[in-house]
Tab-separated table of C-alpha atoms and ligand atoms in Angstrom:
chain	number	residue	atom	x	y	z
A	124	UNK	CA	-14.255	8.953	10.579
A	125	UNK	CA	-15.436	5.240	11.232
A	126	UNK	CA	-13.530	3.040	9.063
A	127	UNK	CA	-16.868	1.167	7.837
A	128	UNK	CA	-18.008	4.390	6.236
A	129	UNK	CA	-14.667	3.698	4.244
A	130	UNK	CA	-15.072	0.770	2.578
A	131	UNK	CA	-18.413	1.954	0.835
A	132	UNK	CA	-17.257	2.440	-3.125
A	133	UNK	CA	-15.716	5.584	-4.013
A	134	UNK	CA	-16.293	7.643	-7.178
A	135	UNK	CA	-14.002	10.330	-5.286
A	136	UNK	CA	-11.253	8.174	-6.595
A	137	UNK	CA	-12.434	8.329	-10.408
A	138	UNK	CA	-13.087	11.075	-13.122
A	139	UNK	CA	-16.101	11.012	-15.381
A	140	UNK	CA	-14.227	8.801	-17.699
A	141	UNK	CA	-13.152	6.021	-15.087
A	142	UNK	CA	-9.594	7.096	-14.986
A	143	UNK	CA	-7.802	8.004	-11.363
A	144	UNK	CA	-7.796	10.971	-9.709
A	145	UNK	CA	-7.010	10.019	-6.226
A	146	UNK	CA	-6.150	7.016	-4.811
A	147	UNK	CA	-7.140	6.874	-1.176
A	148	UNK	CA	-8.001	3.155	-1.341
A	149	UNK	CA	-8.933	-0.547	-2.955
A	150	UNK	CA	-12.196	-0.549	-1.913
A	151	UNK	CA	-14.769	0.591	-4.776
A	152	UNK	CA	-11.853	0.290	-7.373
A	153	UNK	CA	-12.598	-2.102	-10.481
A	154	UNK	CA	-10.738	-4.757	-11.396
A	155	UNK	CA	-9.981	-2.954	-14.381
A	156	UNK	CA	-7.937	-0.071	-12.865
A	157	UNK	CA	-6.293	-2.310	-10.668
A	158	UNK	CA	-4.871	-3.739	-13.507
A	159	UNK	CA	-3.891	-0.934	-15.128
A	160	UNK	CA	-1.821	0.328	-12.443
A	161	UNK	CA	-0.050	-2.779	-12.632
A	162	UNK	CA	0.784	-2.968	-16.264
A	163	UNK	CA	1.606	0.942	-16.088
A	164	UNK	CA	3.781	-0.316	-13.178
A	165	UNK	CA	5.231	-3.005	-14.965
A	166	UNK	CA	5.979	-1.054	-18.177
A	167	UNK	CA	8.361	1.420	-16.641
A	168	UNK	CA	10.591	-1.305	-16.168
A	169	UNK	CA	13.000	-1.907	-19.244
A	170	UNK	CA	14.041	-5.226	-21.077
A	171	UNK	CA	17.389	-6.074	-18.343
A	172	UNK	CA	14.694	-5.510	-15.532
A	173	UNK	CA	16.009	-1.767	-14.832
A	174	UNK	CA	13.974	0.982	-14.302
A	175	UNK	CA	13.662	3.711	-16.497
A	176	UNK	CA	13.097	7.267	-16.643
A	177	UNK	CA	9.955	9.491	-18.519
A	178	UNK	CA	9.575	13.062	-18.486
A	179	UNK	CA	5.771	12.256	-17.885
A	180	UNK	CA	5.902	14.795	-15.342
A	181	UNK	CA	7.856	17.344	-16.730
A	182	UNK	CA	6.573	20.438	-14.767
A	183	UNK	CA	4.210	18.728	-12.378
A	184	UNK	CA	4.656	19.279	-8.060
A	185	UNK	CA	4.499	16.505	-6.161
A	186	UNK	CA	4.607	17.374	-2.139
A	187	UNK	CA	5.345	14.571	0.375
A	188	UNK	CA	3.046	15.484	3.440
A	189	UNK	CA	4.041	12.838	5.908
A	190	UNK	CA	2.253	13.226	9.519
A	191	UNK	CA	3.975	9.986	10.659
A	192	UNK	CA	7.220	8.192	9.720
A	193	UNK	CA	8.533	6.227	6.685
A	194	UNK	CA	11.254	4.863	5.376
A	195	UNK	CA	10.082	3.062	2.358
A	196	UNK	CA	7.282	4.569	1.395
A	197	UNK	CA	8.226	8.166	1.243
A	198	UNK	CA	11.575	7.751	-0.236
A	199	UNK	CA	10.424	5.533	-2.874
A	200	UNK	CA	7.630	8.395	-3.892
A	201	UNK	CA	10.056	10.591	-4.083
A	202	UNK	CA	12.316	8.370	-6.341
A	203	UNK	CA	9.310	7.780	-7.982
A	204	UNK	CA	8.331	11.577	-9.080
A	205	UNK	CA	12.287	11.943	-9.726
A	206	UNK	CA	12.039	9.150	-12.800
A	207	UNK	CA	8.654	10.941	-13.894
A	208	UNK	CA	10.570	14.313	-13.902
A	209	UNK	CA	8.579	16.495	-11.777
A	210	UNK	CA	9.476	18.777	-8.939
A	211	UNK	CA	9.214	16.871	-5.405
A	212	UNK	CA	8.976	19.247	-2.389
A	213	UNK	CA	9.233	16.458	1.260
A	214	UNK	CA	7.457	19.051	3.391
A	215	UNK	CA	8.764	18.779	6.605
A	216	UNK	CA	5.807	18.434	9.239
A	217	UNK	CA	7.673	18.124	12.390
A	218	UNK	CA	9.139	21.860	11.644
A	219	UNK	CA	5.894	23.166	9.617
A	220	UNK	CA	3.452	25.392	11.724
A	221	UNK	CA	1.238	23.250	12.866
A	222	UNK	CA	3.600	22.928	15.672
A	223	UNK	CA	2.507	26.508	16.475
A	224	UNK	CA	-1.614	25.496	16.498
A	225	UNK	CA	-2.331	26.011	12.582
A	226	UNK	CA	-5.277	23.631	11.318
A	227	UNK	CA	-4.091	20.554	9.187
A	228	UNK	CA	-7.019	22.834	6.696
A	229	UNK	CA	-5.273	26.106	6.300
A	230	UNK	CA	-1.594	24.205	6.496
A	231	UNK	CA	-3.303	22.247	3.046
A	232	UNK	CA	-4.838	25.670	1.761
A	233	UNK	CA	-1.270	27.082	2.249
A	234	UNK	CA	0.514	24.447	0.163
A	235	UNK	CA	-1.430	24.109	-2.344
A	236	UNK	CA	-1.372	27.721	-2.951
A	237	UNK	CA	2.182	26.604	-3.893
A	238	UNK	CA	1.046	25.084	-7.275
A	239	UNK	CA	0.824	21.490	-5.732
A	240	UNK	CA	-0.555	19.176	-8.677
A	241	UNK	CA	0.002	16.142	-6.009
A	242	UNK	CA	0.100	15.778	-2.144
A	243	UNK	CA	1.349	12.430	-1.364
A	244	UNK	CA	-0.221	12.132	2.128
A	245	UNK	CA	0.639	9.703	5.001
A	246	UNK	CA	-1.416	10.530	8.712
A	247	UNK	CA	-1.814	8.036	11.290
A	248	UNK	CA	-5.495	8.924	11.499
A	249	UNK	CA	-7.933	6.736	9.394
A	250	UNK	CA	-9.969	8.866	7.239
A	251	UNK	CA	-7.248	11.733	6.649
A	252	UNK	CA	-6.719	11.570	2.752
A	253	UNK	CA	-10.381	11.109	2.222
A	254	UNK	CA	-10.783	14.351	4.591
A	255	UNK	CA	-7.916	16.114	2.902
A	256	UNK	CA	-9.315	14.981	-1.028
A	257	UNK	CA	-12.546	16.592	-0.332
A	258	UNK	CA	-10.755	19.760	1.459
A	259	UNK	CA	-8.671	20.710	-1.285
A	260	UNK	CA	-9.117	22.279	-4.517
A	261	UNK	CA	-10.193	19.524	-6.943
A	262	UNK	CA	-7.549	19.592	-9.295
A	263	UNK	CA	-4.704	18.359	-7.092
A	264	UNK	CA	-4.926	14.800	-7.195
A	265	UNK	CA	-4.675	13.081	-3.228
A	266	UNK	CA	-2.768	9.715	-2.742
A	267	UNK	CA	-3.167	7.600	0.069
A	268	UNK	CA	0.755	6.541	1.588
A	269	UNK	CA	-0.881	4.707	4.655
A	270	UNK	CA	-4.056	6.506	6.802
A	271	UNK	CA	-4.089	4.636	10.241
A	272	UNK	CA	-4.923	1.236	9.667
A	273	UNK	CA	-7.432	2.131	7.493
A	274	UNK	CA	-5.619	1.588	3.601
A	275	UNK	CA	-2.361	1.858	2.378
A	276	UNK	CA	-3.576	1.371	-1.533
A	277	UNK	CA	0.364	1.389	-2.893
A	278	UNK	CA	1.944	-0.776	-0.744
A	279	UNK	CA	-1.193	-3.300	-1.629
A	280	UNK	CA	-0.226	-2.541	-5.417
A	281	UNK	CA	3.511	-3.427	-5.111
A	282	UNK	CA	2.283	-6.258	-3.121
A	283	UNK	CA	0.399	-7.529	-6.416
A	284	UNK	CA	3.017	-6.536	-8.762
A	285	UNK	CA	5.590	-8.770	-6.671
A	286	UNK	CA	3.214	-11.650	-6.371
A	287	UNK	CA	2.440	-11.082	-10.762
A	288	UNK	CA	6.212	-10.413	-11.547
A	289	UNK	CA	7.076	-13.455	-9.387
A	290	UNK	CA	4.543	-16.236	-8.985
A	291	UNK	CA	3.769	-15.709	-12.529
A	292	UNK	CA	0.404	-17.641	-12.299
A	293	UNK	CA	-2.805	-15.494	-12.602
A	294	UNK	CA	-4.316	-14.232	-8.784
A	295	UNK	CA	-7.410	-17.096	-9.328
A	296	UNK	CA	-4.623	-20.212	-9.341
A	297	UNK	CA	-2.919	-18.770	-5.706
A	298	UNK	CA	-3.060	-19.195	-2.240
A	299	UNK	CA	-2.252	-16.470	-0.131
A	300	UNK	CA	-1.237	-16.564	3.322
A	301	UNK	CA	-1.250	-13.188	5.383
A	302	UNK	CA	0.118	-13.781	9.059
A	303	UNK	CA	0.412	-11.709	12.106
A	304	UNK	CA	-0.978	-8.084	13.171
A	305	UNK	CA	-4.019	-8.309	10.725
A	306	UNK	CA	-6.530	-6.017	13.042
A	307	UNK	CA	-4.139	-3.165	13.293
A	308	UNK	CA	-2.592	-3.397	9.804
A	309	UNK	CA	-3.920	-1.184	6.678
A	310	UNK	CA	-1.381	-3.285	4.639
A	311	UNK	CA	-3.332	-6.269	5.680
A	312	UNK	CA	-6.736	-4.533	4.823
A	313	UNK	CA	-5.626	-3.193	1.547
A	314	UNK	CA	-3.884	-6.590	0.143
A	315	UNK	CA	-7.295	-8.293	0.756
A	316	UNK	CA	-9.261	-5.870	-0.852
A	317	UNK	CA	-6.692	-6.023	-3.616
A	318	UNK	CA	-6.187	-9.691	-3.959
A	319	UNK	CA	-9.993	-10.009	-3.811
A	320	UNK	CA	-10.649	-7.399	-6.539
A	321	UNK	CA	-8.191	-9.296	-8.754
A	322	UNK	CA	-9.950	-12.684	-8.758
A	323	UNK	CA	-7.990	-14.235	-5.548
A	324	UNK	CA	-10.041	-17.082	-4.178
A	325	UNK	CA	-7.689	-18.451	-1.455
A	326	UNK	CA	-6.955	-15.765	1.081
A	327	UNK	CA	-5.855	-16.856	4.425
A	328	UNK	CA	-5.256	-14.604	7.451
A	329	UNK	CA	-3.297	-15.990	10.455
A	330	UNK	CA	-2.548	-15.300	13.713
A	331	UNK	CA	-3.599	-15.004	17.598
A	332	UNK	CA	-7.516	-14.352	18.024
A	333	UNK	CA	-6.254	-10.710	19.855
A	334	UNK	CA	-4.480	-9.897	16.561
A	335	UNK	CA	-7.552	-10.639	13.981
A	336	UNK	CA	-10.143	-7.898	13.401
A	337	UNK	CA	-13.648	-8.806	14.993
A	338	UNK	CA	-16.334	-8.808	12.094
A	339	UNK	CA	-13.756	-9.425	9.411
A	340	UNK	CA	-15.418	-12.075	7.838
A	341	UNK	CA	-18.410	-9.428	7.255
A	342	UNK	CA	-16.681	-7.546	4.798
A	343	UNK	CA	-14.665	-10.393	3.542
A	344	UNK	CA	-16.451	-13.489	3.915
A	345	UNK	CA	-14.378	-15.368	1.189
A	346	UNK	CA	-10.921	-14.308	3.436
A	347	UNK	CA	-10.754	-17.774	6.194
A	348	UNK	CA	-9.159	-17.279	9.356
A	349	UNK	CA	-6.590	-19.670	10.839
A	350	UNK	CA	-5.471	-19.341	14.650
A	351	UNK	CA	-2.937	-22.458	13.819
A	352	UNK	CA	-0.261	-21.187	11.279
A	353	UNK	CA	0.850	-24.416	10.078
A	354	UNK	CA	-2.893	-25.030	8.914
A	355	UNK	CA	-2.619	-21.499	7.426
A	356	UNK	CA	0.516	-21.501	5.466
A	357	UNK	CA	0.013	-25.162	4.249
A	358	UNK	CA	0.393	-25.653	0.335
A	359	UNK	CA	0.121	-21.255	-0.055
A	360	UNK	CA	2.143	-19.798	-3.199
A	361	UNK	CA	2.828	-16.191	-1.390
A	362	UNK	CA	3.255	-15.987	2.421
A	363	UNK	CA	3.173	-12.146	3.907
A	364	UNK	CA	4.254	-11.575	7.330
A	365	UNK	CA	3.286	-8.702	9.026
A	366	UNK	CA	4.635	-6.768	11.931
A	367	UNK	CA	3.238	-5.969	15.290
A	368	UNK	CA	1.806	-2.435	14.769
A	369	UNK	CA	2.320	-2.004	18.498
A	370	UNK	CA	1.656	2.357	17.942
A	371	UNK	CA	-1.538	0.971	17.574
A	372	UNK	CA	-2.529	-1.062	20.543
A	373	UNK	CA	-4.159	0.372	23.182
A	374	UNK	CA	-3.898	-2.933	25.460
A	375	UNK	CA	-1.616	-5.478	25.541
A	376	UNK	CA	-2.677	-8.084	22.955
A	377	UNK	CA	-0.101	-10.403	23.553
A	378	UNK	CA	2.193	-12.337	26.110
A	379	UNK	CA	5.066	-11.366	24.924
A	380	UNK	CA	6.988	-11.076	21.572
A	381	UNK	CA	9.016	-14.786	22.116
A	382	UNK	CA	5.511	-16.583	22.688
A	383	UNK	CA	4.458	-14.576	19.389
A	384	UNK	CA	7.839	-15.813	17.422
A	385	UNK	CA	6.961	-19.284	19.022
A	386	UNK	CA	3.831	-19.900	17.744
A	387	UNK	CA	3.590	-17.726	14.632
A	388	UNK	CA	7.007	-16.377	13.947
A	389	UNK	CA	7.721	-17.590	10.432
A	390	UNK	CA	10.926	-19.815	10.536
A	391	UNK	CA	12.485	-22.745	8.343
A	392	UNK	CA	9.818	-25.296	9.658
A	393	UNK	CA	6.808	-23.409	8.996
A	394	UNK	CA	7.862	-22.130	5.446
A	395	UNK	CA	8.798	-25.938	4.352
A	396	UNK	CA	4.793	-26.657	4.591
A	397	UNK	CA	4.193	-23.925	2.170
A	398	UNK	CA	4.720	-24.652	-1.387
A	399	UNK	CA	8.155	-25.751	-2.073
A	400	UNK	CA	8.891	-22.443	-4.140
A	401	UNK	CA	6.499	-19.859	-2.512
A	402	UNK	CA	7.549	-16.237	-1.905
A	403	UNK	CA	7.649	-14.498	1.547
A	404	UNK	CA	6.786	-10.805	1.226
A	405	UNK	CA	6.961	-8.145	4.167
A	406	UNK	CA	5.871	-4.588	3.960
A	407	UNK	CA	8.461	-3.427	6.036
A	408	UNK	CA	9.826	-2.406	8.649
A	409	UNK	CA	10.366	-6.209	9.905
A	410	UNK	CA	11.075	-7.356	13.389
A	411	UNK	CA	13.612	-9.739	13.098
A	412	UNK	CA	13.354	-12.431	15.432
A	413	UNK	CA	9.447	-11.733	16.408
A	414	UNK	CA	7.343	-11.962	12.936
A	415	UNK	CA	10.414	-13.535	11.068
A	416	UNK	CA	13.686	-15.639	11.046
A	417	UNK	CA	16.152	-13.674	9.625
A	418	UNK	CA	17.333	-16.884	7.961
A	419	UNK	CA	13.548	-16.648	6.432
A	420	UNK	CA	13.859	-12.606	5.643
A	421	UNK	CA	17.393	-12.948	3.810
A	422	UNK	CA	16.993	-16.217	2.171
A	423	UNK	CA	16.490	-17.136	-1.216
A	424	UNK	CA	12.525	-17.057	-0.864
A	425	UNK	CA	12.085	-13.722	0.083
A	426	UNK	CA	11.492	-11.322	-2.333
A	427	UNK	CA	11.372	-8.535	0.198
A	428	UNK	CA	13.728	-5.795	-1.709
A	429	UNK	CA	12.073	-6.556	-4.817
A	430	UNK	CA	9.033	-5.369	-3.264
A	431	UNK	CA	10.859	-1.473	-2.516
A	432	UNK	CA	11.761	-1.666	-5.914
A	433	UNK	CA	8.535	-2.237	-7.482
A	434	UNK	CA	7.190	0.090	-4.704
A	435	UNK	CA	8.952	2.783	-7.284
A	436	UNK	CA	7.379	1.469	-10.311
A	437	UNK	CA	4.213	1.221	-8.548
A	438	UNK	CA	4.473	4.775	-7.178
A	439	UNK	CA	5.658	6.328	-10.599
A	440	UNK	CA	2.588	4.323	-12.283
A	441	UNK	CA	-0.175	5.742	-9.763
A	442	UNK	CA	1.066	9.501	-10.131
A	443	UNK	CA	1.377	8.909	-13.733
A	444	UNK	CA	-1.967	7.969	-13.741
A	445	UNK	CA	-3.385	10.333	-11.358
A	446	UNK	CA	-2.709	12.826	-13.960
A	447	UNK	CA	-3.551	11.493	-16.921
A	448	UNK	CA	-6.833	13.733	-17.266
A	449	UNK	CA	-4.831	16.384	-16.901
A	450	UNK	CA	-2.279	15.383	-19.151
A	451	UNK	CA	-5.056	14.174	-21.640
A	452	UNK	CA	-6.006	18.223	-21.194
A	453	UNK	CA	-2.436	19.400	-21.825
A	454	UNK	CA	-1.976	17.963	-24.868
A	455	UNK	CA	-5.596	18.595	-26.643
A	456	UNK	CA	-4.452	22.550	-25.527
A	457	UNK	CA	-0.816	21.647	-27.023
A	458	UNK	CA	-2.589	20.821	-30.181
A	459	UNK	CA	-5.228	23.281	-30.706
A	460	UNK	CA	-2.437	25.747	-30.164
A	461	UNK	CA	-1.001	24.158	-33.332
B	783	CP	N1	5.801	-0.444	4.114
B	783	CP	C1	5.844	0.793	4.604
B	783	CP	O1	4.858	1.536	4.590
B	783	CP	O2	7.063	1.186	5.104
B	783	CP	P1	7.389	2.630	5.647
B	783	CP	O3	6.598	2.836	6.905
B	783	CP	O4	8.876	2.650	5.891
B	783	CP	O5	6.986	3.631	4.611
């Protein structure tokens, strides 16, 4: 599937009564449930800052279908489900029988003839949990953990829970600064789409002209593009460095990773023209030493761990939420039965 035919809104995403019922990606999603997530999100954290536990789930499968690897994201979806009580089954794909020819339709049809209520999908092909939401029986609820570089919708959401839980000033006062692999990157797609939908005004994506998308500024002319990163990072609140996504580069797009650290690794020089307190955020997994200084990754403005923790919170809100109609339904049959 072309990825422009997956930015048009989605009502796949939403039930009759604007709640989620997949979340494949930011695009077409209202400010409204964007915000929701968040407080949801924020909510399962307790007074100290821990996270808690809800037997939301009590009952509910959730299957981890993961066609391409993870560290973060699948682990914390499954710590995720764990807090929320329900069943988690990590389906092994490398061992599954597709290995032996069988479609990725009838290995779906199988599984969710398991009693799947949620397949947690990752695929390196764009498209795939769009494909997979309108392949399976409607009642399971599809999320999106990363489709090619089309949209990785959670990671976008911890993204703005960090910059909320730790800027503390509302998305219209910040600047943002996104640097590195943007035209590969479905973080990079997904944070804009989020930070956009949330009232950001001040989006700025940096890096070498063979690392930025060509026709970004079509579908987001209000994003500006900086070649120079100390233009781009100058007076920003949240900085968010990105990795080379080099499984996804067909040609070489650059020199060679020491002229990349050199002119757009981010190091003590180029965060001191930030804002003197701003964040740096990375999705993870970082190359230390190409994208970053590890002086930069493990000093006292990164907030890159907080970000797998509220990954969790993040993750328990959108399956929480994902079944809400569902859970609406169980407990209108729990009371009639009274
Ligand atoms: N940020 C992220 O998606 O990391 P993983 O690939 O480890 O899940």
């Amino acid at each position: 599937m072309h990825i422009a035919a997956l930015h048009q809104p989605s009502q796949l995403q939403l039930n009759q009564q604007g709640n989620l019922k997949h979340f494949l990606t930011i695009e077409g999603l209202p400010k409204d449930t964007l915000t929701k997530i968040l407080d949801t999100a924020q909510s399962f954290f307790d007074d100290n800052n821990n996270l808690i536990t809800s037997p939301l789930l009590e009952g509910r499968t959730v299957m981890n279908l993961f066609f391409e690897n993870s560290t973060r994201t699948r682990t914390t979806f499954e710590a995720a489900a764990k807090r929320l009580s329900a069943n988690v089954l990590n389906i092994d794909i490398a061992r599954s029988s597709t290995s032996k020819g069988e479609t990725l339709r009838d290995t779906l049809w199988n599984l969710q003839s398991m009693a799947a209520d949620i397949f947690v999908v990752r695929h390196s092909a764009s498209g795939a949990a769009h494909f997979i939401a309108q392949t399976v029986c409607p009642d399971i609820a599809i999320i999106n953990a990363g489709d090619g570089r089309h949209a990785h919708p959670t990671q976008a959401m911890l993204d703005m829970l960090t910059i909320r839980r730790e800027v503390k000033k509302p998305f219209s006062d910040i600047s943002v600064a996104i640097i590195g692999d943007i035209k590969h990157s479905r973080v990079a797609r997904s944070d804009v789409a989020a930070l956009q939908t949330l009232g950001c005004k001040d989006i700025r994506i940096i890096g070498p002209k063979t690392l930025l998308p060509v026709g970004f500024e079509q579908y987001a002319p209000d994003v500006r593009l900086f070649t120079n990163m100390d233009e781009g990072v100058k007076d920003c609140d949240v900085i968010i460095a990105l990795r080379i996504q080099n499984e996804r580069i067909e040609s070489p797009a650059l020199s060679s990773q020491s002229e990349f650290y050199k002119l757009y690794g981010l190091n003590e020089q180029r965060l001191s023209l930030a804002k003197p307190n701003a964040i740096v955020m990375h999705p993870g997994p970082m190359n230390r030493g190409v994208e970053i200084a590890s002086s930069i990754a493990d000093g006292p403005q990164s907030v890159i761990l907080k970000q797998v923790t509220n990954g969790i919170a993040v993750r328990m809100a959108v399956l929480a939420l994902s079944m809400q109609g569902q859970l609406q339904q169980k407990s209108l049959l729990a009371a009639l039965a009274i």
